[in-house]
Coordinates of C-alpha atoms and ligand atoms in Angstrom, one line a residue:
M110 CA 0.5 21.7 38.9
G111 CA 1.2 19.7 35.1
S112 CA 4.4 19.9 33.4
E113 CA 5.2 22.6 30.8
Y114 CA 7.4 22.7 28.0
E115 CA 8.7 26.0 27.1
G116 CA 5.2 27.8 28.4
R117 CA 3.5 24.5 27.5
S118 CA 0.8 22.4 28.6
A119 CA 1.0 19.1 27.2
A120 CA -2.1 19.2 26.2
E121 CA -1.5 22.7 24.7
V122 CA 1.7 21.1 23.1
V123 CA -0.4 18.3 21.6
A124 CA -3.3 21.0 19.7
G125 CA -0.2 22.6 18.5
M126 CA 1.3 19.6 17.0
K127 CA -2.3 18.5 15.7
E128 CA -2.6 22.2 13.9
R129 CA 0.4 21.6 12.3
F130 CA -0.2 17.8 10.8
A131 CA -3.6 19.9 9.2
S132 CA -1.7 22.1 8.0
G133 CA -0.5 19.7 5.6
K134 CA 3.3 19.9 6.3
T135 CA 4.1 16.8 7.2
R136 CA 3.2 15.8 4.1
I137 CA 4.9 16.6 1.9
F138 CA 7.1 14.1 0.5
Q139 CA 9.9 16.8 0.1
W140 CA 9.5 17.8 3.8
R141 CA 9.9 14.5 4.4
V142 CA 13.1 13.6 3.1
A143 CA 14.6 17.0 4.1
Q144 CA 13.9 16.4 7.1
L145 CA 15.2 12.1 7.9
K146 CA 18.7 13.3 5.4
A147 CA 19.4 15.8 8.2
I148 CA 19.3 13.0 11.1
V149 CA 21.6 10.6 9.0
R150 CA 23.8 14.0 9.4
M151 CA 23.3 14.3 12.5
I152 CA 24.4 11.1 13.7
D153 CA 27.2 12.0 11.6
E154 CA 28.4 15.4 12.7
K155 CA 27.2 14.1 16.7
E156 CA 28.4 10.6 16.4
D157 CA 30.6 11.5 19.5
E158 CA 28.0 12.7 21.8
I159 CA 25.8 10.5 21.3
A160 CA 28.2 7.6 22.0
A161 CA 29.0 9.4 24.8
A162 CA 25.7 9.4 25.9
I163 CA 25.2 5.8 25.3
Y164 CA 28.5 5.6 27.1
E165 CA 27.2 7.4 30.2
D166 CA 24.3 5.9 30.8
L167 CA 25.4 2.4 30.7
A168 CA 28.8 2.6 29.9
K169 CA 28.8 0.8 26.9
S170 CA 32.3 0.8 24.5
R171 CA 32.4 2.7 21.6
T172 CA 32.2 0.2 19.1
E173 CA 29.1 -2.0 20.4
A174 CA 27.2 1.6 20.9
C175 CA 28.3 2.1 17.6
L176 CA 27.6 -1.5 15.7
Q177 CA 24.0 -1.9 17.9
E178 CA 22.8 1.4 18.1
I179 CA 24.1 4.7 15.8
A180 CA 25.3 2.3 12.5
L181 CA 21.9 1.4 12.6
A182 CA 20.0 3.8 12.9
K183 CA 21.8 5.5 9.9
D184 CA 20.7 1.8 8.6
A185 CA 17.3 1.9 9.1
C186 CA 16.9 5.7 7.6
L187 CA 19.1 5.8 4.8
F188 CA 16.8 2.7 3.9
T189 CA 13.6 4.5 4.3
L190 CA 14.8 7.9 2.2
K191 CA 15.9 5.1 -0.5
K192 CA 12.5 4.0 -0.3
L193 CA 10.0 6.2 0.6
K194 CA 9.1 7.0 -3.1
H195 CA 7.9 3.6 -3.5
W196 CA 6.6 3.6 -0.6
V197 CA 4.3 6.1 -1.1
K198 CA 2.8 5.3 -4.2
P199 CA -1.0 4.0 -3.4
Q200 CA -0.9 0.7 -4.3
K201 CA -3.1 -1.2 -7.3
V202 CA -4.8 -3.8 -6.0
S203 CA -7.0 -6.3 -7.9
T204 CA -10.7 -6.1 -8.9
S205 CA -14.0 -8.3 -8.0
I206 CA -16.7 -8.7 -10.5
L207 CA -18.9 -6.9 -8.4
T208 CA -17.3 -3.2 -8.8
F209 CA -16.8 -3.9 -12.8
P210 CA -15.7 -2.3 -14.5
S211 CA -13.9 -0.2 -11.1
T212 CA -10.5 0.1 -9.7
A213 CA -8.6 -0.2 -6.3
Q214 CA -6.1 1.5 -4.1
I215 CA -4.4 0.8 -0.9
V216 CA -3.8 4.4 -0.5
P217 CA -1.3 5.6 2.5
E218 CA -1.9 8.6 4.8
P219 CA -0.5 9.4 7.8
F220 CA -2.5 8.3 11.4
G221 CA -1.7 12.3 12.6
V222 CA -0.3 13.3 15.7
I223 CA 2.6 10.1 17.2
L224 CA 3.3 9.8 20.1
I225 CA 6.5 7.4 20.6
I226 CA 8.0 6.7 24.5
S227 CA 11.7 4.8 24.4
A228 CA 13.1 2.1 26.4
W229 CA 15.8 3.1 28.5
N230 CA 19.0 0.1 27.0
Y231 CA 19.0 0.9 23.4
P232 CA 18.2 4.5 23.9
F233 CA 19.2 6.2 21.2
L234 CA 18.6 3.6 19.0
L235 CA 15.0 2.8 20.3
S236 CA 14.0 6.3 20.3
I237 CA 15.1 6.9 16.9
E238 CA 14.0 4.2 14.9
P239 CA 10.7 5.1 15.2
V240 CA 10.9 8.7 14.7
I241 CA 12.4 7.6 11.2
G242 CA 9.3 5.5 10.6
A243 CA 7.3 8.3 11.8
I244 CA 8.2 11.7 9.7
A245 CA 8.6 8.5 6.6
A246 CA 4.5 8.4 6.5
G247 CA 4.3 11.6 7.2
N248 CA 2.9 11.9 10.5
T249 CA 3.8 15.1 13.4
V250 CA 5.9 13.2 16.3
V251 CA 6.8 13.7 19.6
L252 CA 9.5 11.2 21.3
K253 CA 10.0 10.6 25.4
P254 CA 12.6 8.9 25.4
S255 CA 13.6 6.7 28.9
E256 CA 14.6 9.2 31.8
V257 CA 16.2 6.3 32.8
A258 CA 19.1 6.7 30.3
P259 CA 19.3 10.1 31.3
S260 CA 22.7 11.5 28.9
T261 CA 20.7 10.2 25.7
S262 CA 17.2 11.9 26.2
S263 CA 19.1 14.7 27.3
F264 CA 21.0 15.0 24.4
F265 CA 18.0 14.1 22.2
A266 CA 16.0 17.4 23.6
K267 CA 19.0 19.8 23.6
V268 CA 19.7 18.1 19.4
L269 CA 17.4 17.2 17.6
P270 CA 15.6 19.9 17.3
K271 CA 19.1 22.0 15.7
Y272 CA 18.3 19.4 13.0
V273 CA 14.3 18.9 12.0
D274 CA 12.1 20.7 12.2
N275 CA 11.1 21.5 15.9
S276 CA 7.5 22.2 15.1
C277 CA 6.6 19.0 13.9
I278 CA 8.7 16.6 16.1
R279 CA 9.5 17.7 19.3
V280 CA 11.6 15.7 21.7
L281 CA 9.0 16.2 26.0
E282 CA 11.3 14.5 28.8
G283 CA 10.5 13.5 31.8
S284 CA 9.1 10.4 34.6
A285 CA 6.1 8.4 34.6
S286 CA 4.2 11.6 35.9
E287 CA 4.8 13.6 32.8
T288 CA 4.2 10.0 31.0
S289 CA 1.4 9.7 32.5
E290 CA 0.4 13.3 31.6
L291 CA 0.3 12.9 27.7
L292 CA -1.2 9.6 27.9
E293 CA -4.3 11.9 28.9
Q294 CA -4.0 13.7 25.7
K295 CA -5.5 12.1 22.6
W296 CA -2.5 11.1 20.4
D297 CA -3.5 9.4 17.1
K298 CA -0.9 6.3 17.6
I299 CA 1.0 5.7 20.5
M300 CA 4.3 3.6 20.4
Y301 CA 5.8 1.9 23.8
T302 CA 8.6 0.1 23.9
G303 CA 9.7 -0.7 28.0
N304 CA 7.6 -3.2 30.0
P305 CA 4.9 -5.4 29.7
R306 CA 3.6 -4.0 33.2
V307 CA 3.0 -0.6 31.9
A308 CA 2.1 -1.6 28.4
R309 CA -1.0 -2.4 30.5
I310 CA -0.7 1.9 31.4
V311 CA -0.2 2.9 28.4
M312 CA -2.8 0.7 26.5
A313 CA -5.5 1.6 29.2
A314 CA -5.1 5.6 28.2
A315 CA -4.8 5.0 24.6
A316 CA -8.3 3.1 25.3
K317 CA -10.0 5.9 26.8
H318 CA -9.8 7.8 22.9
L319 CA -10.4 4.1 21.1
T320 CA -5.7 5.7 19.8
P321 CA -4.3 2.3 18.1
V322 CA -0.9 0.9 20.4
I323 CA 2.6 -0.9 19.2
L324 CA 4.2 -2.4 22.2
E325 CA 7.3 -3.4 21.9
L326 CA 8.2 -5.1 24.8
G327 CA 10.6 -8.0 26.4
G328 CA 10.6 -11.4 28.3
K329 CA 12.6 -15.0 29.1
C330 CA 14.7 -15.5 25.5
P331 CA 14.9 -18.7 24.9
L332 CA 18.0 -20.8 23.8
I333 CA 18.0 -24.5 23.0
V334 CA 21.5 -25.4 21.8
D335 CA 22.1 -28.5 20.1
S336 CA 25.9 -31.5 20.8
N337 CA 26.1 -31.7 16.9
I338 CA 27.1 -28.3 16.3
D339 CA 30.4 -26.1 15.7
L340 CA 30.9 -25.4 18.7
K341 CA 33.4 -22.7 19.4
V342 CA 30.9 -21.3 16.8
A343 CA 28.8 -21.0 19.0
A344 CA 29.6 -20.3 22.0
K345 CA 31.9 -17.4 20.4
R346 CA 27.4 -16.8 18.4
I347 CA 25.7 -17.4 22.7
V348 CA 28.7 -14.6 23.9
V349 CA 27.9 -11.9 21.9
G350 CA 24.8 -12.0 22.1
K351 CA 24.7 -12.1 25.8
W352 CA 26.9 -10.3 27.3
G353 CA 28.3 -8.3 24.4
S354 CA 24.6 -7.2 24.2
N355 CA 24.6 -4.1 26.7
S356 CA 25.4 -6.9 29.6
G357 CA 22.3 -8.9 28.0
Q358 CA 20.4 -5.8 29.9
A359 CA 19.0 -6.3 25.5
C360 CA 15.3 -7.6 25.0
I361 CA 16.1 -10.7 22.4
A362 CA 19.5 -11.5 24.7
P363 CA 18.9 -14.8 25.3
D364 CA 17.7 -15.4 28.6
Y365 CA 17.8 -19.3 29.6
I366 CA 19.4 -21.9 27.6
I367 CA 18.1 -25.1 27.5
T368 CA 20.5 -28.4 26.5
T369 CA 21.3 -32.1 26.6
K370 CA 22.1 -33.0 30.3
S371 CA 25.4 -35.3 28.2
F372 CA 26.5 -32.6 26.4
A373 CA 26.0 -29.3 29.3
A374 CA 29.3 -29.6 30.8
K375 CA 31.0 -28.7 27.3
L376 CA 29.1 -26.1 26.5
V377 CA 30.8 -25.1 29.2
D378 CA 32.9 -25.1 28.9
A379 CA 33.2 -23.8 25.6
L380 CA 31.4 -20.5 26.9
K381 CA 34.0 -19.8 29.6
I382 CA 36.3 -19.5 26.7
A383 CA 35.2 -17.5 24.4
L384 CA 34.2 -15.2 27.8
Q385 CA 38.0 -15.0 28.7
K386 CA 39.0 -14.5 24.8
F387 CA 36.7 -11.8 24.7
Y388 CA 36.5 -9.7 28.4
G389 CA 40.2 -10.7 29.9
K390 CA 40.1 -13.2 33.6
D391 CA 39.1 -9.7 35.2
P392 CA 35.7 -8.9 33.1
L393 CA 35.1 -6.8 36.0
Q394 CA 37.5 -4.1 34.6
S395 CA 36.4 -4.9 30.9
T396 CA 35.4 -1.9 29.0
D397 CA 33.5 -3.6 26.6
L398 CA 31.1 -5.0 29.1
S399 CA 27.9 -2.8 29.9
R400 CA 27.4 -1.6 33.6
I401 CA 24.7 -3.0 34.7
V402 CA 21.7 1.3 34.0
N403 CA 20.8 1.9 37.8
I404 CA 21.5 1.0 41.8
R405 CA 17.4 -0.8 41.3
H406 CA 18.3 -3.3 38.3
F407 CA 22.0 -3.5 40.2
A408 CA 20.1 -5.3 43.0
R409 CA 17.7 -6.7 41.3
L410 CA 19.4 -8.4 40.0
R411 CA 21.8 -9.6 42.3
N412 CA 18.2 -11.0 44.2
L413 CA 18.4 -13.3 41.3
L414 CA 20.7 -15.0 42.4
E415 CA 20.5 -15.4 45.9
D416 CA 18.1 -17.3 45.4
E417 CA 18.4 -20.2 47.2
K418 CA 16.9 -22.5 44.4
V419 CA 19.8 -21.2 42.6
S420 CA 22.4 -22.0 45.7
G421 CA 25.6 -23.7 43.8
K422 CA 24.4 -23.2 40.6
I423 CA 27.5 -20.9 39.7
V424 CA 30.0 -22.7 36.6
Y425 CA 31.4 -19.3 36.4
G426 CA 31.4 -15.9 37.3
G427 CA 29.2 -14.3 40.1
L428 CA 32.1 -11.3 40.4
Q429 CA 29.8 -8.0 41.3
D430 CA 31.2 -4.4 41.8
E431 CA 28.4 -2.3 43.5
K432 CA 29.9 1.0 43.1
D433 CA 30.6 0.7 39.2
L434 CA 27.7 -1.0 39.2
K435 CA 29.2 -3.7 37.6
I436 CA 28.1 -7.7 37.4
A437 CA 30.8 -10.3 35.7
P438 CA 29.1 -12.8 33.4
T439 CA 27.5 -15.1 35.2
I440 CA 26.9 -19.1 33.7
L441 CA 24.4 -21.1 36.3
L442 CA 24.1 -24.5 35.5
D443 CA 20.8 -27.0 36.0
V444 CA 19.2 -24.5 37.4
P445 CA 15.4 -25.5 38.7
C446 CA 12.4 -24.3 36.4
D447 CA 11.1 -22.7 40.0
A448 CA 13.9 -20.8 40.7
L449 CA 13.0 -16.7 40.0
M450 CA 14.9 -16.4 37.1
M451 CA 13.2 -19.1 35.3
E452 CA 10.6 -16.6 36.0
E453 CA 11.1 -13.4 35.2
E454 CA 13.2 -11.9 31.9
I455 CA 16.0 -11.7 33.3
F456 CA 17.6 -8.9 31.9
G457 CA 21.4 -9.3 33.0
P458 CA 24.1 -10.7 32.0
L459 CA 22.8 -13.9 34.1
L460 CA 22.8 -16.8 32.2
P461 CA 21.0 -19.8 33.5
I462 CA 21.2 -23.4 31.8
V463 CA 18.0 -26.0 32.4
T464 CA 19.5 -29.3 31.2
V465 CA 17.2 -32.4 29.6
D466 CA 17.2 -35.5 28.1
D467 CA 16.3 -34.9 25.1
L468 CA 15.3 -31.5 23.6
G469 CA 12.4 -32.4 22.5
Q470 CA 11.8 -31.3 25.6
S471 CA 12.6 -28.3 25.4
F472 CA 9.5 -27.0 23.3
D473 CA 7.6 -27.9 26.2
I474 CA 9.3 -25.6 28.8
I475 CA 9.3 -22.9 25.8
N476 CA 5.3 -23.1 25.1
S477 CA 4.3 -23.6 29.4
K478 CA 6.2 -19.4 30.1
E479 CA 4.5 -16.9 28.0
K480 CA 5.7 -16.7 24.3
P481 CA 8.4 -14.9 24.0
L482 CA 10.5 -11.8 21.3
A483 CA 13.1 -13.9 20.4
A484 CA 13.8 -18.0 20.3
Y485 CA 17.0 -19.0 19.0
L486 CA 18.1 -22.7 18.1
F487 CA 21.7 -24.2 17.4
T488 CA 21.3 -26.8 15.5
R489 CA 22.3 -29.5 12.7
D490 CA 19.5 -31.3 13.0
Q491 CA 17.1 -30.3 10.3
R492 CA 13.5 -31.8 11.7
L493 CA 14.5 -30.2 15.2
E494 CA 14.9 -27.2 13.3
E495 CA 11.3 -27.2 11.1
N496 CA 9.6 -28.0 15.0
F497 CA 11.2 -26.0 16.7
V498 CA 10.1 -22.8 14.3
K499 CA 6.7 -24.9 13.7
T500 CA 6.1 -25.5 17.8
V501 CA 7.6 -21.8 19.2
S502 CA 5.6 -19.1 19.1
A503 CA 8.0 -16.2 19.2
G504 CA 8.2 -12.6 17.9
G505 CA 10.6 -14.3 16.3
M506 CA 13.5 -16.5 15.5
L507 CA 16.6 -16.8 14.6
I508 CA 18.6 -20.5 13.4
N509 CA 22.4 -20.8 15.0
D510 CA 23.3 -17.6 15.8
T511 CA 21.9 -14.9 17.9
I512 CA 20.6 -11.0 18.4
L513 CA 21.2 -10.5 14.0
Q514 CA 17.7 -11.2 13.5
F515 CA 17.6 -6.7 14.7
T516 CA 19.7 -6.0 12.1
N517 CA 17.1 -7.3 9.4
R518 CA 15.5 -4.7 7.4
H519 CA 13.5 -7.1 5.9
L520 CA 11.8 -8.6 9.2
P521 CA 9.4 -7.5 10.6
F522 CA 10.4 -7.0 14.1
G523 CA 8.0 -7.2 16.7
G524 CA 7.2 -9.6 19.6
V525 CA 3.9 -11.3 19.9
G526 CA 1.1 -12.1 23.1
E527 CA 3.1 -10.8 26.2
S528 CA 6.5 -9.7 24.1
G529 CA 4.0 -6.8 22.3
M530 CA 2.0 -6.7 19.5
G531 CA 2.2 -4.3 16.4
F532 CA 6.2 -4.5 14.8
Y533 CA 8.3 -1.9 13.2
H534 CA 11.6 -1.7 11.3
G535 CA 12.1 -1.5 7.5
K536 CA 9.1 -1.2 5.0
F537 CA 7.2 -2.0 8.2
S538 CA 8.0 1.5 10.1
F539 CA 6.0 2.6 7.8
D540 CA 3.0 0.8 6.8
A541 CA 3.3 1.3 11.6
F542 CA 2.5 4.5 11.0
S543 CA 0.4 4.9 8.3
H544 CA -2.9 4.2 7.6
K545 CA -3.7 2.0 4.6
K546 CA -7.0 3.7 2.8
A547 CA -8.8 1.6 0.9
V548 CA -9.9 3.4 -2.3
L549 CA -12.0 2.0 -5.1
R550 CA -13.3 4.0 -7.5
R551 CA -16.0 3.4 -10.7
C552 CA -16.9 5.0 -13.1
F553 CA -21.4 5.9 -14.8
I554 CA -21.1 3.4 -17.5
V555 CA -22.0 -0.3 -15.9
E556 CA -25.1 -1.0 -13.4
I557 CA -25.2 -4.7 -11.8
P558 CA -29.1 -4.6 -11.4
M559 CA -29.4 -7.2 -8.7
R560 CA -28.2 -5.2 -5.4
Y561 CA -31.4 -2.5 -6.4
P562 CA -35.2 -3.5 -5.7
P563 CA -37.9 -4.9 -5.9
Y564 CA -35.6 -8.3 -5.4
T565 CA -37.1 -10.9 -7.5
P566 CA -36.0 -14.4 -7.4
Q567 CA -34.2 -14.0 -10.3
K568 CA -32.8 -11.8 -8.9
Q569 CA -31.6 -14.1 -5.7
K570 CA -30.5 -16.9 -8.8
V571 CA -28.2 -14.8 -9.8
V572 CA -27.0 -14.1 -5.9
R573 CA -26.9 -18.1 -5.0
G574 CA -24.8 -18.6 -8.6
L575 CA -22.5 -15.9 -7.6
M576 CA -22.5 -17.1 -3.9
S577 CA -21.5 -21.1 -5.4
G578 CA -18.8 -19.2 -7.6
N579 CA -21.0 -19.2 -10.5
V580 CA -20.4 -16.6 -12.5
L581 CA -21.5 -16.1 -16.1
P582 CA -25.8 -15.5 -15.3
L583 CA -24.0 -11.8 -13.5
L584 CA -21.5 -12.3 -17.1
H585 CA -24.0 -11.9 -18.8
A586 CA -25.9 -9.4 -17.1
L587 CA -23.4 -7.1 -16.8
I588 CA -22.2 -7.6 -20.5
R589 CA -26.2 -7.2 -21.3
K590 CA -25.6 -4.1 -19.3
T591 CA -23.3 -3.1 -21.2
Y592 CA -24.9 -3.8 -24.4
L593 CA -28.4 -1.7 -23.5
A594 CA -25.1 1.5 -23.1
L595 CA -23.9 1.6 -25.7
R596 CA -25.9 0.2 -28.6
P597 CA -27.5 2.5 -31.0
P598 CA -30.5 4.3 -29.9
H599 CA -34.1 2.8 -31.7
S600 CA -32.2 -0.9 -32.1
T601 CA -34.6 -3.8 -32.1
S602 CA -31.7 -6.8 -32.2
Q603 CA -32.4 -9.3 -30.0
F604 CA -29.5 -10.0 -27.5
H605 CA -29.1 -13.5 -27.2
L606 CA -26.3 -15.2 -25.3
I607 CA -25.4 -19.2 -25.5
G608 CA -29.0 -20.0 -27.2
K609 CA -30.6 -18.3 -24.4
D610 CA -32.9 -14.9 -24.8
W611 CA -31.8 -13.3 -21.2
S612 CA -33.7 -9.2 -23.1
N613 CA -35.8 -9.7 -20.2
H614 CA -34.3 -12.2 -17.7
Y615 CA -32.7 -9.7 -14.9
E616 CA -35.1 -6.8 -14.9
Ligands
NAD873 P1 11.8 2.1 30.5 O1 11.5 2.1 32.7 O2 12.9 2.9 30.1 O3 10.5 2.3 31.0 C1 9.9 2.5 29.7 C2 9.6 3.7 29.5 O4 7.9 3.6 30.2 C3 10.3 4.9 29.9 O5 9.7 5.9 28.6 C4 8.9 5.8 30.8 O6 9.3 6.8 30.8 C5 7.7 5.2 31.1 N1 7.1 4.2 31.8 C6 7.6 3.8 33.5 N2 7.0 3.8 34.0 C7 5.6 5.0 34.0 C8 4.3 4.7 34.0 N3 4.4 4.7 35.7 N4 3.4 5.1 33.4 C9 4.2 6.2 32.3 N5 5.3 5.4 31.9 C10 6.3 5.5 32.6 O7 12.4 0.9 30.2 P2 12.2 -0.8 30.9 O8 10.1 -0.6 31.0 O9 12.6 -1.1 32.4 O10 11.8 -1.2 29.8 C11 12.7 -2.4 29.9 C12 12.2 -3.8 28.6 O11 11.4 -3.1 27.9 C13 12.2 -5.2 29.1 O12 11.0 -5.8 29.8 C14 12.7 -5.1 28.1 O13 12.2 -6.2 27.2 C15 11.7 -4.5 27.2 N6 12.8 -3.3 25.7 C16 11.9 -4.2 24.3 C17 12.4 -3.5 24.0 C18 11.6 -4.0 22.3 O14 12.1 -3.3 20.9 N7 10.4 -5.0 22.4 C19 13.6 -2.9 23.4 C20 14.1 -2.0 25.0 C21 13.0 -2.9 25.6

């Protein structure tokens, strides 16, 4: 027996969404704008409820939830509302001599019915931002929030339908089994945010229907620290990017640091000062640190700390409170590359530091692992910076700060390799949910003779000329054809160009 959504099966829900899409309602510009405005209204009117739901799921502080989720979601919506009328316009592009005369356009069209499966760590933003993109592009959309953040999931199920057109924008709650059922349906595009293991399940299900996918995944985001920096500023930025981002449970939080053996102790001292300033002497009591999402993840993180390869490596933190699911910010120094926490994504408040003799070695360490979603470097050395950008492959990078790349609406956000495929944010979200339809328009006045059989040696010569970049014979042919089409009837005048009679050359 499959799941039911208000008495309807997953297949019936999708069939209904397809009908709604076929009716053309979601393509109407005013409909899209009305939905986006309604989302802004929901964020304004329900900010308290949203923050409370995020708090229940993660004990994330109100300020952090506002800064990193609620405000960003509102900004994404307002930005889309401001730009949408330009994005929906067909884009004129140049044409080639081969199609002369013609006009060419790229017309964005919605894919149809979109499935968005989101993750628990930024449960509000990671759900609503893709929905904004899908609506802006004119699709119908089903959102499946993460069951691992049940309060935010329930908020979406209860509140979103009160604001938006529920016949075209649906929230379906559920866990792995319900999601598997949804994945059996034929969607026009699927966006999945989560881990690479489930991403493979999503992609395999999508392949059955040749459905395109966007996979927003994670990985081990490296952070290289040079010794020539403003250490006080750098330490604050590292701490807020790691522990101030959902206690390290963020896909772009720095996962590990690489620095030189000679600089490591100074860096650790600066991090300790910043940590104490931000979270006090007993960080387990700080209301500014999120908790670990559930006991399964808590046990996973404890297991990383119990690995004998990191025994004696903790230089700060390490305290745990299983009852409240809290782990204090923890720094480990001189962690070997074969430690468990260097082999998998940490996704929590543990920060290993790997030390090297020369920072040049850090590129090899990074490149020996799967491509990360984000890579960070703190330096004043321009050559190192250039090498970093050139040598390291990552979804995105940020120099001399952490996580802020995520907030720039003009930068695409997405992974590469194991950290994902496809990207969104700003106009990229609109593009992610739009098919780019190529439209070429011609009229009847000019014919290009050599495209039609019989293919004579002369025609072949023109084609060869074209292939080597010589358009002159073709130009002559086109001008002659135009001349013949436009000349007065019964005119007997010869057709001479550059001293040559071309009149019978291409017939
Ligand atoms: P999760 O447990 O919330 O799972 C994500 C979604 O997958 C959920 O909606 C869940 O219902 C669904 N799911 C789980 N098992 C499934 C199955 N067997 N079949 C079908 N669907 C299933 O989140 P998670 O995977 O723990 O998320 C953490 C990972 O996500 C990390 O690797 C992190 O780096 C990554 N992440 C990436 C981004 C990004 O934007 N690139 C953002 C957040 C998290």
